[in-house]
Tab-separated table of C-alpha atoms and ligand atoms in Angstrom:
chain	number	residue	atom	x	y	z
A	1	MET	CA	0.000	0.000	0.000
A	2	ASP	CA	1.428	3.375	-1.033
A	3	LEU	CA	1.483	5.710	2.003
A	4	LYS	CA	2.627	8.945	0.369
A	5	ILE	CA	0.587	11.989	1.385
A	6	THR	CA	-0.253	14.453	-1.413
A	7	ASP	CA	-3.042	17.016	-1.923
A	8	ALA	CA	-4.772	14.646	-4.338
A	9	VAL	CA	-4.641	11.787	-1.829
A	10	VAL	CA	-5.890	13.934	1.070
A	11	ALA	CA	-8.730	15.352	-1.059
A	12	LYS	CA	-10.289	11.875	-1.027
A	13	PHE	CA	-9.943	11.381	2.740
A	14	LYS	CA	-13.028	11.488	4.935
A	15	ASP	CA	-11.448	11.847	8.399
A	16	LYS	CA	-11.540	15.125	10.351
A	17	ASP	CA	-7.855	15.155	11.323
A	18	SER	CA	-6.546	15.292	7.731
A	19	ALA	CA	-7.892	18.875	7.548
A	20	LYS	CA	-5.769	19.827	10.585
A	21	PRO	CA	-2.251	20.870	9.524
A	22	ARG	CA	-0.542	19.701	12.749
A	23	PHE	CA	-1.764	16.136	12.164
A	24	ARG	CA	-1.339	16.064	8.370
A	25	LYS	CA	2.248	17.326	8.739
A	26	LEU	CA	3.151	14.305	10.864
A	27	TYR	CA	2.265	11.893	8.051
A	28	GLU	CA	4.052	14.030	5.449
A	29	GLU	CA	7.285	14.116	7.420
A	30	ARG	CA	7.557	10.801	9.263
A	31	PRO	CA	7.244	7.092	8.535
A	32	PHE	CA	3.631	6.006	9.066
A	33	LEU	CA	3.919	4.338	12.489
A	34	GLU	CA	6.031	7.150	13.941
A	35	ALA	CA	3.478	9.684	12.697
A	36	TYR	CA	0.603	7.668	14.118
A	37	ALA	CA	2.330	7.231	17.511
A	38	GLU	CA	2.801	10.997	17.771
A	39	HIS	CA	-0.763	11.563	16.562
A	40	THR	CA	-2.015	9.442	19.479
A	41	ASN	CA	0.369	11.181	21.909
A	42	LEU	CA	-1.022	14.588	20.884
A	43	ARG	CA	-4.622	13.444	21.148
A	44	VAL	CA	-3.991	11.935	24.582
A	45	LYS	CA	-2.506	15.252	25.717
A	46	ASP	CA	-5.551	17.136	24.367
A	47	ASN	CA	-8.199	14.873	25.899
A	48	PRO	CA	-7.201	11.402	27.167
A	49	LYS	CA	-10.708	9.974	27.478
A	50	GLY	CA	-11.620	11.140	23.965
A	51	ALA	CA	-8.288	10.259	22.336
A	52	ILE	CA	-8.937	6.650	21.342
A	53	GLY	CA	-12.684	6.634	20.902
A	54	ARG	CA	-15.742	8.714	21.705
A	55	GLU	CA	-15.577	10.319	25.132
A	56	ASP	CA	-19.255	9.534	25.780
A	57	GLU	CA	-18.434	5.832	25.317
A	58	TRP	CA	-15.637	5.816	27.918
A	59	GLU	CA	-17.715	3.935	30.507
A	60	THR	CA	-19.664	1.694	28.144
A	61	HIS	CA	-17.199	0.643	25.448
A	62	GLY	CA	-14.713	-1.224	27.624
A	63	LYS	CA	-17.620	-3.131	29.131
A	64	LEU	CA	-18.824	-4.024	25.641
A	65	GLN	CA	-15.346	-5.337	24.781
A	66	LEU	CA	-15.218	-7.482	27.933
A	67	GLU	CA	-18.699	-8.896	27.255
A	68	PHE	CA	-17.682	-9.723	23.697
A	69	MET	CA	-14.493	-11.487	24.793
A	70	ILE	CA	-16.415	-13.517	27.395
A	71	LYS	CA	-18.712	-14.592	24.545
A	72	GLU	CA	-15.558	-15.553	22.653
A	73	GLY	CA	-14.605	-17.833	25.564
A	74	LEU	CA	-12.373	-15.619	27.729
A	75	ARG	CA	-12.295	-16.801	31.358
A	76	PRO	CA	-10.376	-15.428	34.353
A	77	HIS	CA	-7.598	-18.049	34.113
A	78	HIS	CA	-6.826	-17.170	30.479
A	79	THR	CA	-4.036	-14.910	29.256
A	80	LEU	CA	-4.968	-11.912	27.116
A	81	LEU	CA	-2.896	-9.676	24.860
A	82	ASP	CA	-4.751	-6.401	24.185
A	83	VAL	CA	-3.231	-4.913	21.022
A	84	GLY	CA	-3.550	-1.128	20.765
A	85	CYS	CA	-4.754	-0.893	24.366
A	86	GLY	CA	-4.577	2.904	24.251
A	87	VAL	CA	-5.284	4.714	27.509
A	88	GLY	CA	-6.778	1.619	29.154
A	89	ARG	CA	-10.462	1.990	28.295
A	90	ALA	CA	-10.829	-1.804	28.024
A	91	ALA	CA	-7.950	-2.728	30.389
A	92	ARG	CA	-9.942	-1.260	33.292
A	93	ARG	CA	-12.586	-3.937	32.558
A	94	PHE	CA	-10.339	-6.829	31.492
A	95	VAL	CA	-7.783	-6.612	34.297
A	96	PRO	CA	-10.238	-6.831	37.257
A	97	TYR	CA	-11.969	-9.776	35.479
A	98	LEU	CA	-8.778	-11.762	34.829
A	99	GLU	CA	-6.616	-13.530	37.391
A	100	ALA	CA	-3.494	-11.606	38.397
A	101	ALA	CA	-0.752	-11.124	35.790
A	102	ASN	CA	-2.882	-12.448	32.904
A	103	TYR	CA	-3.190	-9.156	30.998
A	104	VAL	CA	-0.656	-7.559	28.656
A	105	GLY	CA	-1.528	-4.350	26.807
A	106	ILE	CA	0.617	-2.982	23.992
A	107	ASP	CA	0.529	0.303	22.126
A	108	ILE	CA	2.739	2.488	19.927
A	109	SER	CA	1.997	5.591	22.029
A	110	GLN	CA	3.981	6.143	25.217
A	111	GLY	CA	1.538	8.917	26.163
A	112	ALA	CA	-1.382	6.481	26.005
A	113	LEU	CA	0.459	3.813	28.014
A	114	ASP	CA	1.488	6.325	30.691
A	115	TYR	CA	-2.156	7.314	31.075
A	116	ALA	CA	-3.243	3.655	31.353
A	117	ILE	CA	-0.592	2.948	34.019
A	118	GLN	CA	-1.721	5.964	36.049
A	119	LEU	CA	-5.369	4.959	35.635
A	120	ALA	CA	-4.571	1.483	37.007
A	121	ALA	CA	-3.030	3.083	40.086
A	122	ASP	CA	-5.867	5.612	40.523
A	123	GLU	CA	-8.625	3.009	40.121
A	124	GLY	CA	-6.906	0.316	42.167
A	125	TRP	CA	-6.466	-2.445	39.564
A	126	GLU	CA	-2.677	-2.133	39.310
A	127	GLN	CA	-2.490	-4.743	42.078
A	128	LYS	CA	-3.680	-7.329	39.493
A	129	GLY	CA	-0.320	-6.866	37.763
A	130	PRO	CA	-1.225	-5.611	34.278
A	131	VAL	CA	1.765	-5.233	31.976
A	132	PHE	CA	1.842	-2.313	29.523
A	133	LEU	CA	4.471	-2.299	26.784
A	134	ILE	CA	5.467	-0.230	23.782
A	135	ASN	CA	5.198	-2.485	20.744
A	136	SER	CA	4.000	-2.028	17.157
A	137	ASP	CA	3.975	-5.488	15.593
A	138	LEU	CA	3.793	-8.196	18.305
A	139	ALA	CA	7.428	-9.141	17.719
A	140	GLY	CA	9.574	-9.991	20.757
A	141	LEU	CA	6.668	-10.764	23.113
A	142	GLU	CA	7.404	-14.510	23.476
A	143	ASP	CA	8.463	-14.133	27.125
A	144	HIS	CA	5.001	-12.737	27.944
A	145	GLY	CA	3.070	-15.471	26.093
A	146	PRO	CA	1.668	-17.767	24.952
A	147	PHE	CA	-1.725	-16.093	24.929
A	148	ASN	CA	-5.111	-17.807	24.941
A	149	PHE	CA	-6.600	-14.664	23.438
A	150	ILE	CA	-5.280	-11.753	21.423
A	151	TRP	CA	-7.686	-8.867	20.926
A	152	ALA	CA	-7.334	-5.751	18.781
A	153	HIS	CA	-10.277	-3.373	18.895
A	154	SER	CA	-10.110	-0.524	16.413
A	155	VAL	CA	-6.479	-1.125	15.477
A	156	MET	CA	-6.581	-2.775	12.013
A	157	THR	CA	-8.958	0.083	11.154
A	158	HIS	CA	-5.904	2.342	11.502
A	159	LEU	CA	-3.174	0.289	9.849
A	160	PRO	CA	-1.970	-0.188	6.272
A	161	SER	CA	-2.038	-3.676	4.790
A	162	GLN	CA	1.701	-4.281	5.276
A	163	GLN	CA	1.340	-3.678	9.045
A	164	VAL	CA	-1.780	-5.818	9.297
A	165	GLU	CA	0.005	-8.710	7.583
A	166	VAL	CA	3.019	-8.579	9.954
A	167	MET	CA	0.760	-8.373	12.991
A	168	ILE	CA	-1.250	-11.442	11.966
A	169	LYS	CA	1.922	-13.402	11.198
A	170	ASN	CA	3.403	-12.581	14.623
A	171	ALA	CA	0.096	-13.230	16.412
A	172	ALA	CA	0.163	-16.792	15.064
A	173	THR	CA	3.433	-17.479	16.900
A	174	LEU	CA	2.149	-16.001	20.188
A	175	LEU	CA	-1.154	-17.874	20.378
A	176	ALA	CA	-1.540	-20.904	22.616
A	177	GLU	CA	-3.015	-24.090	21.082
A	178	ASN	CA	-6.657	-23.317	20.093
A	179	GLY	CA	-5.950	-19.686	20.972
A	180	ARG	CA	-7.957	-16.970	19.244
A	181	PHE	CA	-6.953	-13.661	17.695
A	182	ALA	CA	-10.050	-11.486	17.267
A	183	PHE	CA	-9.932	-8.025	15.732
A	184	THR	CA	-12.217	-5.396	14.299
A	185	TYR	CA	-11.956	-3.775	10.887
A	186	LYS	CA	-13.798	-1.263	8.737
A	187	PRO	CA	-15.348	-3.000	5.749
A	188	GLY	CA	-14.503	-1.975	2.186
A	189	ASP	CA	-14.611	-3.646	-1.220
A	190	LYS	CA	-10.796	-3.916	-1.233
A	191	PRO	CA	-7.877	-2.779	0.991
A	192	LYS	CA	-7.778	1.018	0.830
A	193	ARG	CA	-6.781	4.123	2.790
A	194	THR	CA	-9.627	6.479	3.651
A	195	GLY	CA	-7.889	8.915	6.041
A	196	LEU	CA	-4.545	9.806	7.615
A	197	LYS	CA	-4.890	6.694	9.760
A	198	GLN	CA	-8.096	5.162	8.431
A	199	PHE	CA	-8.062	1.981	6.363
A	200	ALA	CA	-10.753	-0.352	5.051
A	201	PHE	CA	-10.459	-4.037	4.176
A	202	ASP	CA	-12.663	-6.786	2.832
A	203	SER	CA	-13.116	-9.807	5.060
A	204	ALA	CA	-11.812	-12.273	2.425
A	205	TYR	CA	-8.482	-10.415	2.331
A	206	LEU	CA	-8.076	-10.527	6.131
A	207	ILE	CA	-9.118	-14.173	6.357
A	208	ALA	CA	-6.585	-15.034	3.636
A	209	LEU	CA	-3.821	-13.321	5.660
A	210	GLY	CA	-4.818	-15.489	8.617
A	211	GLU	CA	-4.756	-18.665	6.514
A	212	LYS	CA	-1.308	-17.675	5.179
A	213	ALA	CA	-0.126	-17.492	8.819
A	214	GLY	CA	-1.610	-20.957	9.502
A	215	LEU	CA	-4.726	-19.681	11.312
A	216	LYS	CA	-8.328	-20.651	10.606
A	217	GLY	CA	-10.224	-17.477	9.767
A	218	GLU	CA	-13.886	-16.538	9.915
A	219	ALA	CA	-15.994	-13.403	9.938
A	220	ILE	CA	-18.271	-13.287	12.985
A	221	PRO	CA	-21.563	-11.408	13.308
A	222	GLN	CA	-20.503	-9.055	16.151
A	223	GLN	CA	-20.729	-5.410	15.092
A	224	TRP	CA	-19.575	-2.361	17.016
A	225	PRO	CA	-21.128	1.061	17.633
A	226	ALA	CA	-18.969	2.715	14.951
A	227	GLY	CA	-19.894	0.104	12.339
A	228	GLN	CA	-16.747	-1.979	12.636
A	229	ARG	CA	-16.938	-5.705	11.864
A	230	THR	CA	-15.076	-8.562	13.509
A	231	ILE	CA	-12.778	-11.388	12.353
A	232	ARG	CA	-11.676	-14.369	14.429
A	233	LEU	CA	-8.463	-16.267	13.638
A	234	THR	CA	-7.952	-19.542	15.498
A	235	LYS	CA	-4.761	-21.527	16.001
A	236	ARG	CA	-5.492	-25.099	14.985
B	301	SAM	C1	-8.787	3.729	18.162
B	301	SAM	S1	-7.627	3.353	19.417
B	301	SAM	C2	-8.412	1.962	20.217
B	301	SAM	C3	-7.926	1.735	21.636
B	301	SAM	C4	-8.480	0.515	22.368
B	301	SAM	N1	-8.258	-0.709	21.637
B	301	SAM	C5	-9.934	0.685	22.694
B	301	SAM	O1	-10.779	0.319	21.876
B	301	SAM	O2	-10.250	1.210	23.743
B	301	SAM	C6	-6.279	2.593	18.554
B	301	SAM	C7	-5.065	2.405	19.428
B	301	SAM	O3	-4.169	1.521	18.773
B	301	SAM	C8	-2.848	2.017	18.873
B	301	SAM	N2	-2.075	1.427	17.760
B	301	SAM	C9	-2.156	1.737	16.460
B	301	SAM	N3	-1.331	0.995	15.724
B	301	SAM	C10	-0.724	0.152	16.575
B	301	SAM	C11	0.243	-0.874	16.392
B	301	SAM	N4	0.758	-1.173	15.199
B	301	SAM	N5	0.666	-1.547	17.483
B	301	SAM	C12	0.164	-1.235	18.726
B	301	SAM	N6	-0.754	-0.262	18.941
B	301	SAM	C13	-1.199	0.426	17.881
B	301	SAM	C14	-3.034	3.532	18.830
B	301	SAM	O4	-1.922	4.243	19.345
B	301	SAM	C15	-4.293	3.692	19.688
B	301	SAM	O5	-3.983	3.805	21.052
């Protein structure tokens, strides 16, 4: 996927941030992931509870994610890797539910992780031993795994195809036997960029990436408030 930012490319974008010079500049001047990490840092500084989703969903969305993962089979004794955990909107639900030391959250934004770590202390769930790490592609996490579940809510929606492919490949090596990697995506007729950090994919493409990594893939009916769809990849 070509990630060059030009006027013609931006003219077709539908996101609000591409009209804001301080955000657009990041993607013009830096490699994609570095730009995106700084984008998140800036948004966390502006408004932490509105930086990674709608502020009015702060209380409800993490709960929704926990309920979904319980439906997927998550139980307190399982290990969970929360990819793109952001400021801890879902961690504050997952961590109290899981047994101690069973949660790892990763993100590319140090600002987001710092907020999540502080939130854990303020809300009293740090004693359950959540681990928060900077990581962009799931590489080098073997010492923290294997994981029964890997979950990425609203992350593939923000990544180009080359990143998505690496993440799925590395997830396959981190999953325990019969482990599941579930993630949301924005549906489109083919892989395409629709904003500075907005991307759409078709389910067949994502399932094929899973199969290439040795995982059984399926689209599942769960939908999310912002219209995202869900894919489940299972280690056979
Ligand atoms: C829209 S937010 C969703 C946050 C969280 N999953 C939730 O739903 O509450 C996306 C998050 O993913 C992070 N992110 C994006 N690309 C990532 C990558 N390659 N690896 C790890 N985190 C990433 C962003 O920094 C941001 O915090």
